[in-house]
Amino acid sequence: MKIAILSGKGGTGKTTLATNLFKTRNQGILIDADVEEPNSHLFLKPLIMERITIKKGYPVVNAETCTLCGACGDFCRYNAILPTKKKVLVYPELCHDCGGCQLVCPADAIQYQNRTIGNVFYGKMESGLSVAYGDLLVGEVSGVPIIENLREMTDKEPLVFIDSPPGTACSTVAAVEGVDYAIIATEPTPFGVSDMKLVVEMLRNFSIEMGVVINKAGLGDQEVYEYCEEENLTILAEIPFSKAYAKCYASGGMLSDEFPEFREKMEQILDQIIKD
Ligand code: SF4
Ligand code: SF4
């Protein structure tokens, strides 16, 4: 079973939820697909055993054979290749490595070269549980190839927890595609609700079953509860705001180790999702 933990925006407790659910269940693998800002490993503290460099292709144009016909630029949806009157400009960091410009080039003037865009790290916790995370290099726009590599790593795992990127961009889509269940971490504020609506819409487009965990319950207003009722969304748990929780998180601690009542909440969520 693959369970994604995601949120409309950062800072809603997504990683806390993902790491503590994983540690409470004490089974499977956790992958941190939030490759722009991975931090699950800071809490789970795996011993890194393997590092994989992730590369992505980009087009290189042979000026000798290029006729400056413009077909590659017309094809590219990402403005990564731009024919001008004198030469073809290429912006490797915008390229999604789709291969299309080479296919449409009538002069066979395009070849591809690889460049490093980030890394995947794989390790084990003291308990033997596996953890993997991706790290996108600064300045790169798409972490999708890194997320795909992380997902391939979990193909044969019976239970996978995915700490997804926040929002609904391509990287989030890559992280949640094909998961069996999605947990949305949100908070009871108007911002929390508006960002969450987009996530719900995206998950419905993929027909992914979902539930909601409300963090910082007790602060804010009722809007998130009203929205969940209107949309028939299951509230899996409410986690109250606590200064002691915030302090533990800030020092890199695991709430499920320190607070029995928090661990019970994690068990309550897992019981609703995983049917043994
Ligand atoms: S499609 Fe090929 S020939 Fe035409 S501008 Fe691009 S690289 Fe040059
Ligand atoms: S490979 Fe695809 S994304 Fe990259 S420049 Fe060519 S058409 Fe654009």
PDB file of C-alpha atoms and ligand atoms in Angstrom:
ATOM      1  CA  MET A   1       0.000   0.000   0.000  1.00  0.00           C
ATOM      2  CA  LYS A   2       1.235   3.473  -0.897  1.00  0.00           C
ATOM      3  CA  ILE A   3       0.185   6.363   1.338  1.00  0.00           C
ATOM      4  CA  ALA A   4       0.996   9.957   0.371  1.00  0.00           C
ATOM      5  CA  ILE A   5       1.018  12.748   2.917  1.00  0.00           C
ATOM      6  CA  LEU A   6       0.558  16.133   1.312  1.00  0.00           C
ATOM      7  CA  SER A   7      -0.631  19.666   1.957  1.00  0.00           C
ATOM      8  CA  GLY A   8      -1.812  22.729   0.084  1.00  0.00           C
ATOM      9  CA  LYS A   9       1.124  24.744   1.343  1.00  0.00           C
ATOM     10  CA  GLY A  10       4.258  24.310   3.432  1.00  0.00           C
ATOM     11  CA  GLY A  11       4.266  24.582   7.204  1.00  0.00           C
ATOM     12  CA  THR A  12       1.086  22.619   7.919  1.00  0.00           C
ATOM     13  CA  GLY A  13       2.796  19.715   9.651  1.00  0.00           C
ATOM     14  CA  LYS A  14       3.071  17.402   6.626  1.00  0.00           C
ATOM     15  CA  THR A  15       6.532  16.079   7.454  1.00  0.00           C
ATOM     16  CA  THR A  16       5.687  15.669  11.137  1.00  0.00           C
ATOM     17  CA  LEU A  17       2.725  13.572  10.117  1.00  0.00           C
ATOM     18  CA  ALA A  18       4.614  11.492   7.533  1.00  0.00           C
ATOM     19  CA  THR A  19       7.581  10.682   9.778  1.00  0.00           C
ATOM     20  CA  ASN A  20       5.506   9.941  12.866  1.00  0.00           C
ATOM     21  CA  LEU A  21       3.010   7.739  11.017  1.00  0.00           C
ATOM     22  CA  PHE A  22       5.942   5.808   9.554  1.00  0.00           C
ATOM     23  CA  LYS A  23       7.720   5.421  12.860  1.00  0.00           C
ATOM     24  CA  THR A  24       4.537   4.447  14.697  1.00  0.00           C
ATOM     25  CA  ARG A  25       3.722   1.787  12.108  1.00  0.00           C
ATOM     26  CA  ASN A  26       7.357   0.619  12.213  1.00  0.00           C
ATOM     27  CA  GLN A  27       7.075  -1.041   8.807  1.00  0.00           C
ATOM     28  CA  GLY A  28       7.859  -0.360   5.143  1.00  0.00           C
ATOM     29  CA  ILE A  29       9.822   2.528   3.685  1.00  0.00           C
ATOM     30  CA  LEU A  30       9.443   6.305   3.823  1.00  0.00           C
ATOM     31  CA  ILE A  31      10.409   8.356   0.807  1.00  0.00           C
ATOM     32  CA  ASP A  32      10.757  12.100   1.080  1.00  0.00           C
ATOM     33  CA  ALA A  33       9.650  13.369  -2.335  1.00  0.00           C
ATOM     34  CA  ASP A  34       9.654  17.009  -1.202  1.00  0.00           C
ATOM     35  CA  VAL A  35      12.911  17.315  -3.115  1.00  0.00           C
ATOM     36  CA  GLU A  36      13.175  21.108  -2.933  1.00  0.00           C
ATOM     37  CA  GLU A  37      13.189  20.991   0.841  1.00  0.00           C
ATOM     38  CA  PRO A  38      13.666  17.446   2.108  1.00  0.00           C
ATOM     39  CA  ASN A  39      13.740  17.216   5.888  1.00  0.00           C
ATOM     40  CA  SER A  40      12.247  13.852   6.907  1.00  0.00           C
ATOM     41  CA  HIS A  41      15.767  12.488   7.308  1.00  0.00           C
ATOM     42  CA  LEU A  42      16.527  15.147   9.916  1.00  0.00           C
ATOM     43  CA  PHE A  43      13.942  13.509  12.185  1.00  0.00           C
ATOM     44  CA  LEU A  44      14.351   9.853  11.209  1.00  0.00           C
ATOM     45  CA  LYS A  45      18.166  10.069  11.129  1.00  0.00           C
ATOM     46  CA  PRO A  46      18.938   7.201   8.746  1.00  0.00           C
ATOM     47  CA  LEU A  47      22.499   6.050   8.207  1.00  0.00           C
ATOM     48  CA  ILE A  48      23.059   6.836   4.510  1.00  0.00           C
ATOM     49  CA  MET A  49      24.251   3.770   2.613  1.00  0.00           C
ATOM     50  CA  GLU A  50      23.838   4.815  -1.008  1.00  0.00           C
ATOM     51  CA  ARG A  51      23.856   8.007  -3.038  1.00  0.00           C
ATOM     52  CA  ILE A  52      22.585   8.067  -6.629  1.00  0.00           C
ATOM     53  CA  THR A  53      23.294  11.019  -8.893  1.00  0.00           C
ATOM     54  CA  ILE A  54      20.258  11.968 -10.980  1.00  0.00           C
ATOM     55  CA  LYS A  55      20.906  13.310 -14.451  1.00  0.00           C
ATOM     56  CA  LYS A  56      18.648  14.843 -17.043  1.00  0.00           C
ATOM     57  CA  GLY A  57      19.184  15.325 -20.773  1.00  0.00           C
ATOM     58  CA  TYR A  58      19.166  18.612 -22.638  1.00  0.00           C
ATOM     59  CA  PRO A  59      19.515  19.355 -26.345  1.00  0.00           C
ATOM     60  CA  VAL A  60      22.741  20.428 -27.978  1.00  0.00           C
ATOM     61  CA  VAL A  61      22.391  21.875 -31.470  1.00  0.00           C
ATOM     62  CA  ASN A  62      24.924  21.273 -34.224  1.00  0.00           C
ATOM     63  CA  ALA A  63      25.311  24.734 -35.786  1.00  0.00           C
ATOM     64  CA  GLU A  64      26.842  23.194 -38.934  1.00  0.00           C
ATOM     65  CA  THR A  65      23.715  21.266 -39.864  1.00  0.00           C
ATOM     66  CA  CYS A  66      20.985  23.427 -38.262  1.00  0.00           C
ATOM     67  CA  THR A  67      18.992  25.342 -40.899  1.00  0.00           C
ATOM     68  CA  LEU A  68      17.362  27.644 -38.319  1.00  0.00           C
ATOM     69  CA  CYS A  69      13.969  26.409 -39.489  1.00  0.00           C
ATOM     70  CA  GLY A  70      12.372  27.057 -36.067  1.00  0.00           C
ATOM     71  CA  ALA A  71      10.574  23.704 -35.725  1.00  0.00           C
ATOM     72  CA  CYS A  72      12.208  22.861 -32.378  1.00  0.00           C
ATOM     73  CA  GLY A  73      11.168  26.180 -30.835  1.00  0.00           C
ATOM     74  CA  ASP A  74       7.616  25.793 -32.126  1.00  0.00           C
ATOM     75  CA  PHE A  75       7.415  22.345 -30.549  1.00  0.00           C
ATOM     76  CA  CYS A  76       8.855  23.091 -27.104  1.00  0.00           C
ATOM     77  CA  ARG A  77       6.152  23.908 -24.560  1.00  0.00           C
ATOM     78  CA  TYR A  78       8.703  25.051 -21.999  1.00  0.00           C
ATOM     79  CA  ASN A  79      10.631  27.697 -23.993  1.00  0.00           C
ATOM     80  CA  ALA A  80      13.776  25.688 -23.393  1.00  0.00           C
ATOM     81  CA  ILE A  81      14.955  25.915 -26.985  1.00  0.00           C
ATOM     82  CA  LEU A  82      14.723  29.161 -28.897  1.00  0.00           C
ATOM     83  CA  PRO A  83      15.811  29.537 -32.533  1.00  0.00           C
ATOM     84  CA  THR A  84      16.878  33.098 -33.385  1.00  0.00           C
ATOM     85  CA  LYS A  85      17.982  34.517 -36.748  1.00  0.00           C
ATOM     86  CA  LYS A  86      21.609  33.617 -36.077  1.00  0.00           C
ATOM     87  CA  LYS A  87      21.595  30.599 -33.762  1.00  0.00           C
ATOM     88  CA  VAL A  88      19.515  28.340 -31.560  1.00  0.00           C
ATOM     89  CA  LEU A  89      19.571  29.204 -27.871  1.00  0.00           C
ATOM     90  CA  VAL A  90      19.120  26.388 -25.340  1.00  0.00           C
ATOM     91  CA  TYR A  91      18.115  26.799 -21.694  1.00  0.00           C
ATOM     92  CA  PRO A  92      18.992  23.436 -20.099  1.00  0.00           C
ATOM     93  CA  GLU A  93      17.376  24.228 -16.744  1.00  0.00           C
ATOM     94  CA  LEU A  94      13.981  24.737 -18.451  1.00  0.00           C
ATOM     95  CA  CYS A  95      14.224  21.539 -20.490  1.00  0.00           C
ATOM     96  CA  HIS A  96      11.961  18.657 -19.404  1.00  0.00           C
ATOM     97  CA  ASP A  97      13.934  16.120 -21.455  1.00  0.00           C
ATOM     98  CA  CYS A  98      10.881  15.089 -23.469  1.00  0.00           C
ATOM     99  CA  GLY A  99      12.879  14.340 -26.610  1.00  0.00           C
ATOM    100  CA  GLY A 100      10.410  16.187 -28.832  1.00  0.00           C
ATOM    101  CA  CYS A 101      12.741  18.757 -30.375  1.00  0.00           C
ATOM    102  CA  GLN A 102      15.029  16.015 -31.671  1.00  0.00           C
ATOM    103  CA  LEU A 103      12.070  14.210 -33.199  1.00  0.00           C
ATOM    104  CA  VAL A 104      10.802  17.260 -35.093  1.00  0.00           C
ATOM    105  CA  CYS A 105      14.204  18.509 -36.278  1.00  0.00           C
ATOM    106  CA  PRO A 106      14.272  17.987 -40.072  1.00  0.00           C
ATOM    107  CA  ALA A 107      18.074  18.443 -40.247  1.00  0.00           C
ATOM    108  CA  ASP A 108      18.940  15.871 -37.565  1.00  0.00           C
ATOM    109  CA  ALA A 109      20.907  18.650 -35.873  1.00  0.00           C
ATOM    110  CA  ILE A 110      19.975  17.860 -32.235  1.00  0.00           C
ATOM    111  CA  GLN A 111      21.773  15.508 -29.863  1.00  0.00           C
ATOM    112  CA  TYR A 112      21.313  15.222 -26.100  1.00  0.00           C
ATOM    113  CA  GLN A 113      23.792  15.566 -23.300  1.00  0.00           C
ATOM    114  CA  ASN A 114      23.255  14.813 -19.617  1.00  0.00           C
ATOM    115  CA  ARG A 115      23.749  17.060 -16.630  1.00  0.00           C
ATOM    116  CA  THR A 116      23.303  16.474 -12.914  1.00  0.00           C
ATOM    117  CA  ILE A 117      20.126  17.916 -11.383  1.00  0.00           C
ATOM    118  CA  GLY A 118      20.220  16.330  -7.933  1.00  0.00           C
ATOM    119  CA  ASN A 119      20.704  13.226  -5.832  1.00  0.00           C
ATOM    120  CA  VAL A 120      18.803  10.412  -4.208  1.00  0.00           C
ATOM    121  CA  PHE A 121      19.982   9.160  -0.825  1.00  0.00           C
ATOM    122  CA  TYR A 122      19.049   5.791   0.611  1.00  0.00           C
ATOM    123  CA  GLY A 123      19.658   4.705   4.173  1.00  0.00           C
ATOM    124  CA  LYS A 124      18.482   2.713   7.150  1.00  0.00           C
ATOM    125  CA  MET A 125      17.379   3.803  10.597  1.00  0.00           C
ATOM    126  CA  GLU A 126      18.710   2.165  13.736  1.00  0.00           C
ATOM    127  CA  SER A 127      15.512   0.083  13.833  1.00  0.00           C
ATOM    128  CA  GLY A 128      16.262  -1.245  10.337  1.00  0.00           C
ATOM    129  CA  LEU A 129      13.516   0.774   8.611  1.00  0.00           C
ATOM    130  CA  SER A 130      14.432   2.141   5.176  1.00  0.00           C
ATOM    131  CA  VAL A 131      14.357   5.836   4.338  1.00  0.00           C
ATOM    132  CA  ALA A 132      15.093   7.511   0.996  1.00  0.00           C
ATOM    133  CA  TYR A 133      15.027  11.143   0.030  1.00  0.00           C
ATOM    134  CA  GLY A 134      15.773  13.295  -2.967  1.00  0.00           C
ATOM    135  CA  ASP A 135      17.626  16.565  -3.128  1.00  0.00           C
ATOM    136  CA  LEU A 136      17.155  18.915  -6.094  1.00  0.00           C
ATOM    137  CA  LEU A 137      20.103  21.196  -6.827  1.00  0.00           C
ATOM    138  CA  VAL A 138      19.509  24.905  -6.275  1.00  0.00           C
ATOM    139  CA  GLY A 139      18.354  26.654  -9.476  1.00  0.00           C
ATOM    140  CA  GLU A 140      16.765  23.544 -11.000  1.00  0.00           C
ATOM    141  CA  VAL A 141      13.077  23.886 -11.814  1.00  0.00           C
ATOM    142  CA  SER A 142      11.840  20.310 -11.950  1.00  0.00           C
ATOM    143  CA  GLY A 143      12.438  17.545  -9.440  1.00  0.00           C
ATOM    144  CA  VAL A 144      10.250  15.056 -11.314  1.00  0.00           C
ATOM    145  CA  PRO A 145      13.144  12.767 -12.459  1.00  0.00           C
ATOM    146  CA  ILE A 146      14.327  12.546  -8.837  1.00  0.00           C
ATOM    147  CA  ILE A 147      10.837  11.675  -7.628  1.00  0.00           C
ATOM    148  CA  GLU A 148      10.492   9.038 -10.354  1.00  0.00           C
ATOM    149  CA  ASN A 149      13.743   7.461  -9.188  1.00  0.00           C
ATOM    150  CA  LEU A 150      12.506   7.416  -5.584  1.00  0.00           C
ATOM    151  CA  ARG A 151       9.256   5.803  -6.647  1.00  0.00           C
ATOM    152  CA  GLU A 152      11.001   3.111  -8.689  1.00  0.00           C
ATOM    153  CA  MET A 153      12.959   2.259  -5.552  1.00  0.00           C
ATOM    154  CA  THR A 154       9.710   1.383  -3.754  1.00  0.00           C
ATOM    155  CA  ASP A 155       8.148  -0.752  -6.499  1.00  0.00           C
ATOM    156  CA  LYS A 156       8.406  -3.971  -4.527  1.00  0.00           C
ATOM    157  CA  GLU A 157       7.736  -2.533  -1.064  1.00  0.00           C
ATOM    158  CA  PRO A 158       4.433  -3.622   0.512  1.00  0.00           C
ATOM    159  CA  LEU A 159       4.044  -0.401   2.510  1.00  0.00           C
ATOM    160  CA  VAL A 160       5.293   3.008   1.398  1.00  0.00           C
ATOM    161  CA  PHE A 161       4.859   6.382   3.068  1.00  0.00           C
ATOM    162  CA  ILE A 162       5.478   9.327   0.732  1.00  0.00           C
ATOM    163  CA  ASP A 163       6.217  12.786   2.097  1.00  0.00           C
ATOM    164  CA  SER A 164       4.985  14.690  -0.982  1.00  0.00           C
ATOM    165  CA  PRO A 165       5.893  18.186  -2.102  1.00  0.00           C
ATOM    166  CA  PRO A 166       3.266  20.756  -1.031  1.00  0.00           C
ATOM    167  CA  GLY A 167       0.832  22.260  -3.555  1.00  0.00           C
ATOM    168  CA  THR A 168      -0.319  20.826  -6.860  1.00  0.00           C
ATOM    169  CA  ALA A 169       2.641  21.338  -9.233  1.00  0.00           C
ATOM    170  CA  CYS A 170       4.157  18.637 -11.494  1.00  0.00           C
ATOM    171  CA  SER A 171       6.341  17.330  -8.666  1.00  0.00           C
ATOM    172  CA  THR A 172       3.319  16.726  -6.428  1.00  0.00           C
ATOM    173  CA  VAL A 173       1.510  14.980  -9.274  1.00  0.00           C
ATOM    174  CA  ALA A 174       4.581  12.756  -9.788  1.00  0.00           C
ATOM    175  CA  ALA A 175       4.653  11.935  -6.072  1.00  0.00           C
ATOM    176  CA  VAL A 176       0.970  11.016  -5.695  1.00  0.00           C
ATOM    177  CA  GLU A 177       0.348   9.240  -8.990  1.00  0.00           C
ATOM    178  CA  GLY A 178      -0.780   5.686  -8.311  1.00  0.00           C
ATOM    179  CA  VAL A 179      -0.960   5.973  -4.514  1.00  0.00           C
ATOM    180  CA  ASP A 180      -3.725   4.118  -2.677  1.00  0.00           C
ATOM    181  CA  TYR A 181      -4.506   6.768  -0.113  1.00  0.00           C
ATOM    182  CA  ALA A 182      -3.695  10.438   0.440  1.00  0.00           C
ATOM    183  CA  ILE A 183      -3.640  12.225   3.779  1.00  0.00           C
ATOM    184  CA  ILE A 184      -4.002  15.990   3.527  1.00  0.00           C
ATOM    185  CA  ALA A 185      -2.375  17.924   6.361  1.00  0.00           C
ATOM    186  CA  THR A 186      -4.100  21.242   6.891  1.00  0.00           C
ATOM    187  CA  GLU A 187      -4.751  23.854   9.536  1.00  0.00           C
ATOM    188  CA  PRO A 188      -7.890  25.765  10.487  1.00  0.00           C
ATOM    189  CA  THR A 189      -7.091  29.064   8.754  1.00  0.00           C
ATOM    190  CA  PRO A 190      -8.562  30.629   5.585  1.00  0.00           C
ATOM    191  CA  PHE A 191      -5.195  30.171   3.797  1.00  0.00           C
ATOM    192  CA  GLY A 192      -5.112  26.520   4.811  1.00  0.00           C
ATOM    193  CA  VAL A 193      -8.558  25.946   3.304  1.00  0.00           C
ATOM    194  CA  SER A 194      -8.012  27.722  -0.014  1.00  0.00           C
ATOM    195  CA  ASP A 195      -4.749  25.844  -0.707  1.00  0.00           C
ATOM    196  CA  MET A 196      -6.327  22.583   0.359  1.00  0.00           C
ATOM    197  CA  LYS A 197      -9.184  22.949  -2.157  1.00  0.00           C
ATOM    198  CA  LEU A 198      -6.734  22.662  -5.061  1.00  0.00           C
ATOM    199  CA  VAL A 199      -5.203  19.536  -3.544  1.00  0.00           C
ATOM    200  CA  VAL A 200      -8.631  17.921  -3.115  1.00  0.00           C
ATOM    201  CA  GLU A 201      -9.457  18.719  -6.755  1.00  0.00           C
ATOM    202  CA  MET A 202      -6.168  17.189  -7.952  1.00  0.00           C
ATOM    203  CA  LEU A 203      -6.673  14.009  -5.911  1.00  0.00           C
ATOM    204  CA  ARG A 204     -10.235  13.653  -7.212  1.00  0.00           C
ATOM    205  CA  ASN A 205      -8.934  13.915 -10.775  1.00  0.00           C
ATOM    206  CA  PHE A 206      -6.753  10.885 -10.014  1.00  0.00           C
ATOM    207  CA  SER A 207      -9.581   9.115  -8.120  1.00  0.00           C
ATOM    208  CA  ILE A 208      -7.387   8.797  -5.028  1.00  0.00           C
ATOM    209  CA  GLU A 209      -9.141   8.103  -1.744  1.00  0.00           C
ATOM    210  CA  MET A 210      -8.294  10.774   0.833  1.00  0.00           C
ATOM    211  CA  GLY A 211      -8.694  11.933   4.408  1.00  0.00           C
ATOM    212  CA  VAL A 212      -7.778  15.081   6.298  1.00  0.00           C
ATOM    213  CA  VAL A 213      -5.699  15.687   9.410  1.00  0.00           C
ATOM    214  CA  ILE A 214      -6.242  19.069  11.026  1.00  0.00           C
ATOM    215  CA  ASN A 215      -3.123  20.354  12.734  1.00  0.00           C
ATOM    216  CA  LYS A 216      -3.105  23.229  15.202  1.00  0.00           C
ATOM    217  CA  ALA A 217      -6.741  22.412  15.988  1.00  0.00           C
ATOM    218  CA  GLY A 218      -8.202  24.952  18.368  1.00  0.00           C
ATOM    219  CA  LEU A 219      -6.516  27.887  16.661  1.00  0.00           C
ATOM    220  CA  GLY A 220      -8.201  29.671  13.761  1.00  0.00           C
ATOM    221  CA  ASP A 221     -11.811  29.255  12.664  1.00  0.00           C
ATOM    222  CA  GLN A 222     -14.427  26.717  11.508  1.00  0.00           C
ATOM    223  CA  GLU A 223     -13.978  27.104   7.739  1.00  0.00           C
ATOM    224  CA  VAL A 224     -11.947  23.931   7.279  1.00  0.00           C
ATOM    225  CA  TYR A 225     -14.534  21.883   9.166  1.00  0.00           C
ATOM    226  CA  GLU A 226     -17.356  23.348   7.090  1.00  0.00           C
ATOM    227  CA  TYR A 227     -15.435  22.635   3.869  1.00  0.00           C
ATOM    228  CA  CYS A 228     -14.773  19.019   4.902  1.00  0.00           C
ATOM    229  CA  GLU A 229     -18.462  18.538   5.651  1.00  0.00           C
ATOM    230  CA  GLU A 230     -19.579  20.108   2.363  1.00  0.00           C
ATOM    231  CA  GLU A 231     -17.141  17.952   0.399  1.00  0.00           C
ATOM    232  CA  ASN A 232     -17.782  14.824   2.432  1.00  0.00           C
ATOM    233  CA  LEU A 233     -14.129  14.525   3.429  1.00  0.00           C
ATOM    234  CA  THR A 234     -13.204  12.275   6.329  1.00  0.00           C
ATOM    235  CA  ILE A 235     -11.397  14.026   9.183  1.00  0.00           C
ATOM    236  CA  LEU A 236      -8.963  11.341  10.309  1.00  0.00           C
ATOM    237  CA  ALA A 237      -7.694  13.244  13.339  1.00  0.00           C
ATOM    238  CA  GLU A 238      -7.340  16.647  14.920  1.00  0.00           C
ATOM    239  CA  ILE A 239      -4.023  17.501  16.495  1.00  0.00           C
ATOM    240  CA  PRO A 240      -4.153  20.409  18.928  1.00  0.00           C
ATOM    241  CA  PHE A 241      -1.566  23.160  18.905  1.00  0.00           C
ATOM    242  CA  SER A 242       0.932  22.628  21.696  1.00  0.00           C
ATOM    243  CA  LYS A 243       4.022  24.615  22.619  1.00  0.00           C
ATOM    244  CA  ALA A 244       5.616  21.377  23.857  1.00  0.00           C
ATOM    245  CA  TYR A 245       5.082  19.788  20.394  1.00  0.00           C
ATOM    246  CA  ALA A 246       6.592  22.848  18.697  1.00  0.00           C
ATOM    247  CA  LYS A 247       9.624  22.709  20.987  1.00  0.00           C
ATOM    248  CA  CYS A 248      10.153  19.006  20.346  1.00  0.00           C
ATOM    249  CA  TYR A 249       9.849  19.529  16.560  1.00  0.00           C
ATOM    250  CA  ALA A 250      12.293  22.453  16.617  1.00  0.00           C
ATOM    251  CA  SER A 251      14.904  20.290  18.318  1.00  0.00           C
ATOM    252  CA  GLY A 252      14.532  17.485  15.738  1.00  0.00           C
ATOM    253  CA  GLY A 253      12.604  15.183  18.097  1.00  0.00           C
ATOM    254  CA  MET A 254       9.898  12.696  17.192  1.00  0.00           C
ATOM    255  CA  LEU A 255       6.557  13.584  18.766  1.00  0.00           C
ATOM    256  CA  SER A 256       5.432   9.941  18.756  1.00  0.00           C
ATOM    257  CA  ASP A 257       8.429   9.028  20.928  1.00  0.00           C
ATOM    258  CA  GLU A 258       7.930  11.860  23.366  1.00  0.00           C
ATOM    259  CA  PHE A 259       4.158  12.156  23.699  1.00  0.00           C
ATOM    260  CA  PRO A 260       2.007   9.007  24.171  1.00  0.00           C
ATOM    261  CA  GLU A 261      -1.196  10.880  23.277  1.00  0.00           C
ATOM    262  CA  PHE A 262       0.354  11.955  19.968  1.00  0.00           C
ATOM    263  CA  ARG A 263       1.353   8.374  19.226  1.00  0.00           C
ATOM    264  CA  GLU A 264      -2.262   7.332  19.894  1.00  0.00           C
ATOM    265  CA  LYS A 265      -3.404   9.850  17.286  1.00  0.00           C
ATOM    266  CA  MET A 266      -0.993   8.284  14.784  1.00  0.00           C
ATOM    267  CA  GLU A 267      -2.373   4.819  15.573  1.00  0.00           C
ATOM    268  CA  GLN A 268      -5.900   6.147  15.207  1.00  0.00           C
ATOM    269  CA  ILE A 269      -5.066   7.499  11.714  1.00  0.00           C
ATOM    270  CA  LEU A 270      -3.286   4.297  10.623  1.00  0.00           C
ATOM    271  CA  ASP A 271      -6.183   2.124  11.840  1.00  0.00           C
ATOM    272  CA  GLN A 272      -8.572   4.038   9.592  1.00  0.00           C
ATOM    273  CA  ILE A 273      -6.380   3.638   6.509  1.00  0.00           C
ATOM    274  CA  ILE A 274      -4.545   0.326   6.701  1.00  0.00           C
ATOM    275  CA  LYS A 275      -6.827  -2.668   6.924  1.00  0.00           C
ATOM    276  CA  ASP A 276      -4.691  -5.683   7.936  1.00  0.00           C
TER     277      ASP A 276
HETATM  278  S1  SF4 B   1      14.522  22.110 -35.649  1.00  0.00           S
HETATM  279 FE1  SF4 B   1      16.658  21.548 -36.072  1.00  0.00          FE
HETATM  280  S2  SF4 B   1      17.167  22.651 -37.915  1.00  0.00           S
HETATM  281 FE2  SF4 B   1      15.322  23.603 -37.142  1.00  0.00          FE
HETATM  282  S3  SF4 B   1      16.053  25.289 -35.845  1.00  0.00           S
HETATM  283 FE3  SF4 B   1      15.809  23.541 -34.499  1.00  0.00          FE
HETATM  284  S4  SF4 B   1      17.818  22.572 -34.459  1.00  0.00           S
HETATM  285 FE4  SF4 B   1      17.794  23.953 -36.228  1.00  0.00          FE
HETATM  286  S1  SF4 B   2      13.670  18.035 -24.965  1.00  0.00           S
HETATM  287 FE1  SF4 B   2      11.538  18.752 -24.860  1.00  0.00          FE
HETATM  288  S2  SF4 B   2      11.573  20.223 -23.178  1.00  0.00           S
HETATM  289 FE2  SF4 B   2      13.692  19.930 -23.764  1.00  0.00          FE
HETATM  290  S3  SF4 B   2      14.094  21.553 -25.237  1.00  0.00           S
HETATM  291 FE3  SF4 B   2      13.462  19.738 -26.403  1.00  0.00          FE
HETATM  292  S4  SF4 B   2      11.249  19.986 -26.693  1.00  0.00           S
HETATM  293 FE4  SF4 B   2      11.870  21.402 -25.061  1.00  0.00          FE
END
